[in-house]
Coordinates of C-alpha atoms and ligand atoms in Angstrom, one line a residue:
M53 CA 10.8 2.7 30.0
S54 CA 7.7 3.8 31.9
S55 CA 8.8 7.4 31.5
V56 CA 8.7 6.9 27.8
H57 CA 5.1 5.8 27.9
E58 CA 4.2 8.6 30.3
W59 CA 5.8 11.1 27.8
I60 CA 3.7 9.6 25.0
D61 CA 0.5 10.0 27.1
A62 CA 1.5 13.6 28.1
N63 CA 2.1 14.5 24.4
R64 CA -1.1 13.0 23.0
D65 CA -2.6 16.3 21.9
R66 CA 0.6 17.6 20.5
A67 CA 0.9 14.4 18.4
V68 CA -2.5 15.1 16.9
E69 CA -1.7 18.7 16.2
E70 CA 1.5 17.9 14.5
L71 CA 0.0 15.1 12.4
I72 CA -2.6 17.7 11.3
E73 CA 0.3 19.9 10.1
F74 CA 1.8 17.0 8.2
L75 CA -1.6 16.1 6.6
R76 CA -2.2 19.7 5.4
I77 CA 0.6 19.2 2.8
P78 CA -1.1 17.8 -0.4
S79 CA 1.5 15.3 -1.3
I80 CA -0.2 13.6 -4.2
S81 CA 2.6 11.7 -5.9
T82 CA 0.8 11.0 -9.2
D83 CA 0.0 14.7 -9.8
P84 CA 2.8 16.6 -11.7
E85 CA 1.4 19.9 -10.3
R86 CA 2.1 18.7 -6.8
S87 CA 5.8 18.1 -7.1
D88 CA 6.6 21.3 -5.1
D89 CA 4.3 20.0 -2.4
M90 CA 6.1 16.6 -2.5
R91 CA 9.4 18.4 -1.8
R92 CA 7.8 20.5 0.9
C93 CA 6.4 17.4 2.6
A94 CA 9.8 15.6 2.4
D95 CA 11.5 18.7 4.0
W96 CA 8.8 18.9 6.7
L97 CA 9.4 15.2 7.6
A98 CA 13.2 15.6 7.7
R99 CA 12.9 18.7 9.8
R100 CA 10.5 16.9 12.2
L101 CA 13.0 14.0 12.5
G102 CA 15.6 16.5 13.4
G103 CA 13.3 17.9 16.1
A104 CA 12.8 14.4 17.4
G105 CA 16.6 14.1 18.0
F106 CA 17.8 12.6 14.8
T107 CA 21.1 14.3 14.0
R108 CA 21.7 12.7 10.7
T109 CA 18.8 13.3 8.2
E110 CA 18.8 14.0 4.5
V111 CA 16.3 14.7 1.8
I112 CA 17.8 12.8 -1.1
P113 CA 16.7 13.4 -4.7
T114 CA 15.8 10.4 -6.9
G115 CA 14.7 10.4 -10.5
G116 CA 11.2 11.1 -9.1
H117 CA 10.1 12.3 -5.7
P118 CA 12.7 12.6 -3.0
V119 CA 13.5 10.1 -0.3
V120 CA 13.7 11.1 3.4
W121 CA 16.6 9.3 5.0
G122 CA 17.9 9.4 8.6
E123 CA 19.8 7.4 11.0
W124 CA 20.7 7.0 14.7
M125 CA 23.4 4.4 15.2
G126 CA 24.2 4.9 18.9
A127 CA 23.5 1.4 20.1
P128 CA 26.5 -0.7 19.2
G129 CA 25.9 -4.4 19.5
K130 CA 22.2 -4.0 19.2
P131 CA 20.2 -4.8 16.1
T132 CA 19.6 -2.2 13.4
I133 CA 16.1 -1.5 12.3
L134 CA 15.1 0.0 8.9
L135 CA 11.9 2.0 9.4
Y136 CA 10.0 2.4 6.1
G137 CA 6.9 4.5 5.3
H138 CA 5.5 6.6 2.5
Y139 CA 4.6 10.3 2.7
D140 CA 2.8 10.3 -0.7
V141 CA -0.9 10.0 -0.8
Q142 CA -3.6 9.1 -3.4
P143 CA -5.5 11.6 -5.4
V144 CA -8.7 13.0 -3.8
D145 CA -11.3 12.7 -6.5
P146 CA -14.3 12.6 -6.3
L147 CA -13.8 15.7 -4.3
E148 CA -17.5 16.5 -3.9
L149 CA -18.0 13.4 -1.8
W150 CA -15.7 14.6 1.0
E151 CA -17.6 15.9 4.1
T152 CA -14.6 18.1 4.9
P153 CA -11.8 19.1 2.5
P154 CA -9.2 16.3 2.2
F155 CA -6.3 18.6 3.2
E156 CA -8.1 20.4 6.0
P157 CA -7.9 17.7 8.6
S158 CA -10.9 17.5 10.9
V159 CA -11.6 15.5 14.1
R160 CA -15.1 13.9 14.4
D161 CA -16.2 11.1 16.7
G162 CA -12.6 10.1 17.6
N163 CA -11.5 10.0 14.0
L164 CA -9.1 12.3 12.2
F165 CA -10.4 12.8 8.6
A166 CA -7.9 13.7 5.9
R167 CA -6.3 12.2 2.8
G168 CA -3.3 10.2 4.1
S169 CA -4.4 10.1 7.7
S170 CA -4.4 6.3 7.8
D171 CA -2.4 5.6 4.6
D172 CA 0.3 6.3 5.5
K173 CA 1.2 9.7 7.2
G174 CA -0.6 8.9 10.4
Q175 CA 1.2 5.6 10.7
I176 CA 4.6 7.1 9.9
F177 CA 4.0 9.8 12.5
M178 CA 3.4 7.2 15.2
H179 CA 7.0 6.0 14.8
V180 CA 8.3 9.6 14.8
M181 CA 6.6 10.2 18.1
A182 CA 7.8 6.9 19.6
L183 CA 11.4 7.6 18.5
E184 CA 11.2 11.1 20.0
S185 CA 9.8 9.7 23.3
Y186 CA 13.0 7.7 23.8
L187 CA 15.4 10.4 22.6
R188 CA 13.9 13.0 24.9
Q189 CA 13.4 10.8 27.9
T190 CA 16.5 8.6 27.8
G191 CA 18.8 10.4 25.3
R192 CA 19.0 7.2 23.3
L193 CA 17.2 4.5 21.4
P194 CA 17.0 0.8 22.4
V195 CA 18.2 -0.2 18.8
N196 CA 20.0 1.4 15.9
V197 CA 17.5 3.0 13.6
R198 CA 17.7 3.8 9.9
I199 CA 14.8 5.6 8.2
L200 CA 13.6 5.4 4.7
F201 CA 10.4 7.4 3.9
E202 CA 9.5 7.5 0.2
G203 CA 7.3 9.6 -1.9
E204 CA 6.3 7.1 -4.7
E205 CA 4.7 4.2 -3.0
E206 CA 1.2 4.9 -4.4
I207 CA 2.6 5.1 -7.9
G208 CA 4.6 1.8 -7.8
S209 CA 8.0 2.9 -6.1
E210 CA 9.6 3.2 -9.5
H211 CA 12.7 5.1 -8.4
L212 CA 13.1 3.3 -5.1
T213 CA 14.6 0.1 -6.3
P214 CA 17.6 1.8 -8.0
F215 CA 17.9 4.0 -5.0
I216 CA 18.1 1.0 -2.7
R217 CA 20.6 -0.7 -5.0
K218 CA 22.8 2.4 -4.8
Q219 CA 22.4 3.1 -1.1
R220 CA 22.7 -0.5 0.1
E221 CA 25.2 0.5 2.9
R222 CA 23.2 3.4 4.2
L223 CA 20.1 1.1 4.4
A224 CA 21.8 -2.0 5.8
A225 CA 19.8 -3.4 8.7
D226 CA 18.7 -6.6 10.4
V227 CA 15.0 -6.2 9.9
A228 CA 12.6 -3.7 8.3
V229 CA 9.6 -2.2 10.1
V230 CA 6.5 -1.0 8.2
S231 CA 3.3 0.4 9.6
D232 CA 1.1 0.7 6.4
T233 CA -1.5 -2.0 6.8
A234 CA -4.8 -2.4 8.7
M235 CA -6.0 -4.5 11.7
F236 CA -8.4 -7.3 11.0
A237 CA -11.2 -5.4 12.6
K238 CA -11.7 -2.7 15.2
G239 CA -10.4 -3.8 18.6
I240 CA -8.6 -6.8 17.1
P241 CA -4.8 -6.0 17.0
S242 CA -3.2 -7.8 14.1
L243 CA 0.1 -8.8 12.7
T244 CA 0.2 -9.0 8.9
Y245 CA 2.5 -11.8 7.4
G246 CA 1.5 -11.7 3.8
L247 CA 1.0 -9.1 1.1
R248 CA -0.1 -9.7 -2.5
G249 CA 2.0 -8.5 -5.4
L250 CA 0.9 -6.6 -8.4
C251 CA 1.3 -6.5 -12.2
Y252 CA -0.2 -3.3 -13.7
M253 CA -0.7 -3.1 -17.4
Q254 CA -2.0 -0.7 -20.0
V255 CA -3.7 -1.9 -23.2
E256 CA -4.2 0.4 -26.2
V257 CA -6.0 -0.4 -29.3
T258 CA -5.9 1.4 -32.6
G259 CA -8.1 0.8 -35.7
P260 CA -8.8 3.4 -38.4
R261 CA -6.3 6.3 -38.6
R262 CA -9.0 8.8 -37.6
D263 CA -12.5 8.7 -36.1
L264 CA -15.0 7.6 -38.7
H265 CA -18.7 8.4 -39.3
S266 CA -20.4 5.1 -38.4
G267 CA -23.0 5.6 -41.1
S268 CA -20.6 6.2 -43.9
Y269 CA -18.1 3.6 -42.7
G270 CA -20.0 1.2 -40.6
G271 CA -19.7 -2.2 -42.3
A272 CA -16.2 -1.3 -43.6
S273 CA -14.1 -1.3 -40.5
R274 CA -13.7 -3.1 -37.2
N275 CA -14.6 -1.1 -34.2
P276 CA -11.6 -0.6 -31.8
L277 CA -13.9 -0.4 -28.7
L278 CA -15.4 -3.8 -29.6
A279 CA -11.9 -5.2 -30.2
L280 CA -10.9 -3.9 -26.7
A281 CA -14.1 -5.5 -25.2
T282 CA -13.2 -8.8 -26.9
I283 CA -9.7 -8.7 -25.3
L284 CA -10.9 -7.7 -21.8
S285 CA -13.7 -10.3 -21.8
G286 CA -11.2 -13.0 -22.7
L287 CA -9.2 -12.4 -19.5
Q288 CA -11.5 -14.0 -17.0
D289 CA -14.1 -16.7 -17.1
R290 CA -17.6 -16.8 -15.5
D291 CA -16.2 -18.6 -12.4
G292 CA -13.9 -15.8 -11.7
R293 CA -10.8 -17.6 -12.9
V294 CA -8.2 -15.7 -14.9
T295 CA -7.9 -17.3 -18.3
I296 CA -4.4 -16.2 -19.2
P297 CA -2.6 -19.5 -20.1
G298 CA 0.1 -20.2 -17.4
F299 CA -1.3 -17.6 -15.0
Y300 CA -1.7 -20.1 -12.2
D301 CA 1.3 -22.3 -12.9
S302 CA 3.5 -20.9 -10.1
V303 CA 0.7 -20.1 -7.6
R304 CA 1.6 -21.7 -4.2
P305 CA -1.5 -23.6 -3.2
L306 CA -3.2 -22.8 0.0
L307 CA -2.4 -25.4 2.7
D308 CA -5.2 -27.0 4.6
E309 CA -3.7 -25.6 7.8
E310 CA -3.9 -22.0 6.3
R311 CA -7.4 -22.6 5.2
R312 CA -8.3 -23.7 8.8
E313 CA -6.6 -20.6 10.2
F314 CA -8.4 -18.2 7.9
A315 CA -11.7 -20.0 8.8
S316 CA -11.0 -19.7 12.5
L317 CA -11.0 -15.9 12.1
N318 CA -14.8 -16.0 11.6
F319 CA -14.6 -13.2 9.0
D320 CA -17.9 -11.3 8.8
E321 CA -18.7 -11.8 5.1
D322 CA -22.1 -10.1 5.4
G323 CA -20.5 -7.1 7.1
L324 CA -18.1 -6.8 4.2
R325 CA -20.9 -7.1 1.7
K326 CA -22.7 -4.2 3.5
E327 CA -19.6 -2.1 3.8
M328 CA -19.0 -2.5 0.1
G329 CA -22.6 -1.8 -0.8
V330 CA -23.0 -4.8 -3.1
E331 CA -25.8 -7.3 -3.5
E332 CA -23.5 -10.3 -3.3
L333 CA -19.8 -11.1 -2.9
W334 CA -18.3 -12.5 -6.0
G335 CA -15.0 -14.1 -6.9
E336 CA -13.2 -17.3 -8.0
S337 CA -15.3 -20.3 -7.2
G338 CA -14.1 -22.9 -4.7
Y339 CA -12.6 -20.4 -2.3
T340 CA -13.9 -18.3 0.7
V341 CA -13.8 -14.6 0.3
L342 CA -10.8 -14.3 2.7
E343 CA -8.9 -16.9 0.7
R344 CA -9.7 -15.0 -2.5
M345 CA -8.6 -11.6 -1.1
W346 CA -5.5 -12.8 0.7
A347 CA -4.1 -15.8 -1.0
R348 CA -5.5 -16.1 -4.6
P349 CA -4.5 -14.0 -7.6
T350 CA -7.1 -11.7 -9.2
L351 CA -7.6 -9.5 -12.2
D352 CA -9.4 -6.1 -12.4
V353 CA -10.0 -3.4 -14.9
H354 CA -9.5 0.1 -13.5
G355 CA -10.2 2.4 -16.4
L356 CA -11.4 2.5 -19.9
W357 CA -11.3 5.3 -22.4
G358 CA -12.1 5.9 -26.0
G359 CA -15.1 7.0 -28.2
F360 CA -17.8 9.4 -27.2
Q361 CA -18.3 10.0 -23.5
G362 CA -20.5 13.2 -23.6
A363 CA -24.2 13.7 -23.1
G364 CA -26.6 12.5 -25.9
A365 CA -25.4 10.6 -28.9
K366 CA -22.6 10.8 -31.4
T367 CA -22.3 8.3 -34.2
V368 CA -18.6 7.5 -34.4
I369 CA -16.2 4.6 -34.9
P370 CA -13.3 5.7 -32.7
S371 CA -9.8 5.5 -33.9
H372 CA -8.2 4.7 -30.6
C373 CA -9.1 3.4 -27.1
G374 CA -7.5 1.8 -24.1
A375 CA -7.8 0.3 -20.7
K376 CA -5.8 -0.1 -17.4
V377 CA -5.8 -3.6 -16.0
S378 CA -4.0 -5.0 -13.0
M379 CA -3.5 -8.4 -11.5
R380 CA -2.9 -9.0 -7.8
L381 CA -0.4 -11.7 -7.4
V382 CA 0.5 -14.3 -4.8
P383 CA 3.6 -16.3 -4.0
D384 CA 5.4 -17.6 -6.1
Q385 CA 4.2 -15.7 -9.2
D386 CA 6.7 -13.3 -10.7
S387 CA 5.4 -10.0 -11.7
A388 CA 7.6 -9.6 -14.9
A389 CA 6.7 -13.1 -16.0
I390 CA 3.0 -12.5 -15.5
G391 CA 3.3 -9.3 -17.5
K392 CA 4.7 -11.3 -20.4
L393 CA 1.9 -13.9 -20.2
F394 CA -0.7 -11.1 -20.2
T395 CA 0.8 -9.5 -23.2
E396 CA 1.0 -12.7 -25.2
H397 CA -2.6 -13.5 -24.3
A398 CA -3.9 -10.1 -25.2
R399 CA -2.2 -10.5 -28.6
R400 CA -3.9 -13.8 -29.2
L401 CA -7.3 -12.3 -28.3
C402 CA -6.8 -9.2 -30.5
P403 CA -8.9 -9.4 -33.7
P404 CA -6.9 -9.1 -37.0
G405 CA -6.4 -5.8 -38.5
I406 CA -6.3 -4.0 -35.1
Q407 CA -3.1 -2.6 -33.7
L408 CA -2.4 -3.5 -30.1
Q409 CA 0.0 -1.9 -27.8
V410 CA 0.5 -3.4 -24.3
S411 CA 2.8 -1.7 -21.8
D412 CA 3.9 -2.5 -18.3
V413 CA 3.0 0.2 -15.8
H414 CA 4.5 -1.2 -12.6
G415 CA 4.8 -4.4 -10.7
A416 CA 5.7 -5.9 -7.3
N417 CA 6.1 -9.4 -6.1
A418 CA 4.0 -10.9 -3.2
V419 CA 5.6 -11.6 0.1
I420 CA 5.2 -13.9 3.1
V421 CA 7.0 -13.0 6.3
P422 CA 8.2 -16.1 8.3
L423 CA 6.1 -16.1 11.4
D424 CA 8.8 -17.9 13.4
H425 CA 11.3 -15.0 12.9
P426 CA 12.5 -13.5 16.2
A427 CA 11.5 -10.0 14.9
I428 CA 7.9 -11.2 14.2
R429 CA 7.7 -12.7 17.7
A430 CA 9.1 -9.4 19.2
A431 CA 6.4 -7.5 17.2
S432 CA 3.7 -9.8 18.5
R433 CA 4.8 -9.0 22.1
A434 CA 4.9 -5.3 21.4
I435 CA 1.4 -5.3 19.9
E436 CA 0.1 -7.3 22.9
K437 CA 1.6 -4.8 25.4
A438 CA 0.1 -1.8 23.6
F439 CA -3.3 -3.1 22.8
G440 CA -3.9 -5.6 25.6
R441 CA -4.3 -8.7 23.6
A442 CA -2.2 -10.9 21.4
P443 CA -2.5 -10.1 17.7
V444 CA -4.2 -12.3 15.2
K445 CA -2.1 -13.3 12.3
I446 CA -3.5 -12.1 9.0
R447 CA -2.6 -11.6 5.4
E448 CA -3.4 -8.6 3.3
G449 CA -4.7 -8.3 -0.3
G450 CA -3.0 -5.0 -1.0
S451 CA 0.6 -4.5 -2.0
I452 CA 3.6 -2.6 -0.6
P453 CA 6.2 -3.0 -3.4
V454 CA 9.3 -2.3 -1.3
V455 CA 8.7 -5.2 1.0
G456 CA 9.6 -7.7 -1.7
T457 CA 12.6 -5.5 -2.7
F458 CA 13.9 -5.6 0.9
K459 CA 13.8 -9.3 0.8
E460 CA 15.3 -9.6 -2.7
L461 CA 18.0 -6.9 -2.6
L462 CA 18.8 -6.6 1.1
G463 CA 17.9 -10.1 2.3
M464 CA 15.8 -8.6 5.0
P465 CA 12.4 -9.7 6.5
T466 CA 9.8 -7.0 7.2
V467 CA 7.6 -6.6 10.3
L468 CA 4.2 -5.4 9.1
A469 CA 2.7 -3.8 12.2
G470 CA -0.2 -1.6 10.9
V471 CA -3.0 -0.1 12.9
G472 CA -5.4 1.2 10.2
L473 CA -8.9 -0.1 10.2
P474 CA -10.7 -1.9 7.3
D475 CA -13.2 1.0 7.1
D476 CA -10.6 3.8 7.1
A477 CA -11.5 4.5 3.4
A478 CA -7.9 4.5 2.3
H479 CA -7.8 5.7 -1.4
A480 CA -11.4 6.9 -1.1
P481 CA -13.3 10.0 0.0
N482 CA -13.4 10.7 3.7
E483 CA -10.3 8.7 4.6
K484 CA -9.9 8.7 8.4
F485 CA -7.6 7.4 11.1
H486 CA -9.0 6.2 14.4
L487 CA -7.3 8.4 17.0
E488 CA -7.3 5.6 19.6
N489 CA -5.3 3.4 17.1
F490 CA -3.0 6.4 16.5
H491 CA -2.3 6.7 20.1
G492 CA -2.1 3.0 20.8
G493 CA 0.2 2.8 17.7
I494 CA 2.7 5.2 19.3
H495 CA 2.9 3.0 22.3
M496 CA 3.2 -0.1 20.1
A497 CA 6.1 1.5 18.2
A498 CA 7.8 2.3 21.4
Y499 CA 7.4 -1.2 22.8
L500 CA 8.5 -2.6 19.4
Y501 CA 11.9 -0.9 19.5
E502 CA 12.5 -2.2 23.0
E503 CA 11.4 -5.7 22.1
L504 CA 13.5 -5.7 18.9
A505 CA 16.6 -4.8 21.0
G506 CA 16.3 -8.2 22.7
M507 CA 15.6 -10.3 19.6
Ligands
LIG693 N1 -1.1 1.0 2.4 C1 -1.4 0.4 1.1 C2 -1.3 -1.1 1.2 C3 -2.5 -1.7 1.8 C4 -3.6 -1.8 1.0 C5 -2.5 -2.0 3.1 C6 -4.8 -2.2 1.6 C7 -3.7 -2.5 3.7 C8 -4.8 -2.6 3.0 C9 -0.4 0.9 0.1 O1 -0.2 2.3 0.3 C10 -1.0 0.8 -1.3 O2 -2.1 1.2 -1.5 N2 -0.3 0.2 -2.2 C11 -0.7 0.1 -3.5 C12 0.6 -0.3 -4.2 C13 0.5 -0.1 -5.7 C14 0.2 1.2 -6.2 C15 1.9 -0.6 -6.3 C16 -1.8 -0.9 -3.8 O3 -1.9 -1.9 -3.0 O4 -2.6 -0.7 -4.7
LIG694 ZN1 0.1 2.9 2.2

């Protein structure tokens, strides 16, 4: 075992160099022009797994971007782990705000800056290094390992659910392991036990059949942009509560014990406010900010289009406009059911004579991982060994759609052992990964496989 950790230390620089190679591939899943890069990235990963000693690897096509699959099943009698990660990354705009180009990784002050460095290529690569350390130093792994790296997480994992249904046997395992979350704060190792779900909708509004001169026709037609504004403003009240009837019906209330546990984390609200660059924190009244971000559902508008966006003025009543809206969900809300409630409410809010089209973009259900599961306790020990202190138990406001699918389709819990930091700027310009966490994360992954062998 110690030789494994010595190997990890001895290969520290090589790990960073290879991660840089991985990060150079612009695997932006949402961009149709990058589909060749997506394929190249999947091939790179599969090849790299082969280099680590995985004899069975495959790049498997789906209806969308390919899945990278692999397995090492040489530990009969030991548990089987399903390691999941995503090799796709978010778009890079606004490009001009990056200090160094997003796909030319650069190390500054102990951080590696590049798109995907923290979310999630750096965290995938920790596991690849940890697996390689065992295979090279001992010729085997402490547990059986199956690998599922997908290329569509950032766009809702649309083709992954049918893939999992079809490949049930090749993915069968006792527990899933995912490193795609962040620590509570720098220097505070964390174990995440909850993720929010998501219901992402698109709203489109059409009025007159073509754009109209607002002088000639103003007074004769409803304005689609105002109709859209009416709909959007009817989704939330002034106290930050979502006003869709039935929205809260299946929300699992926060227990007093959970509220006490959240409070005991002494979350730095003012630090968050400064990091965000806002005058005040705002959200549903009656809850602390941690409660609102981790355990309460929310609604946000992500984009609006329609009408005149250029410089100066143009007097027009636009024919068509739209918006992207999503709701973060908590247990036990069902994403599909919430989508229906949203659509019905938007219809009620839509003024007469305006055509409304509401479509479902993607969705995922929230998850809570049972903290008393042996795999979670094993992860807690592994984190402590790697980072020198027991992890705090946290929830996360973001979503990882497949985690709910693992539970629903494969009946499997997921260990969420991520080592990102809250200020890694995931999805934003100048995304970075703290190299100390990368290195500690490789040790953590190695301890984790050993701890899971004895669970
Ligand atoms: N790695 C994130 C999930 C996450 C977010 C972890 C914030 C920790 C902090 C993941 O890649 C992600 O961004 N997921 C999307 C999923 C969506 C597109 C279905 C999200 O949460 O928006
Ligand atoms: Zn991610």
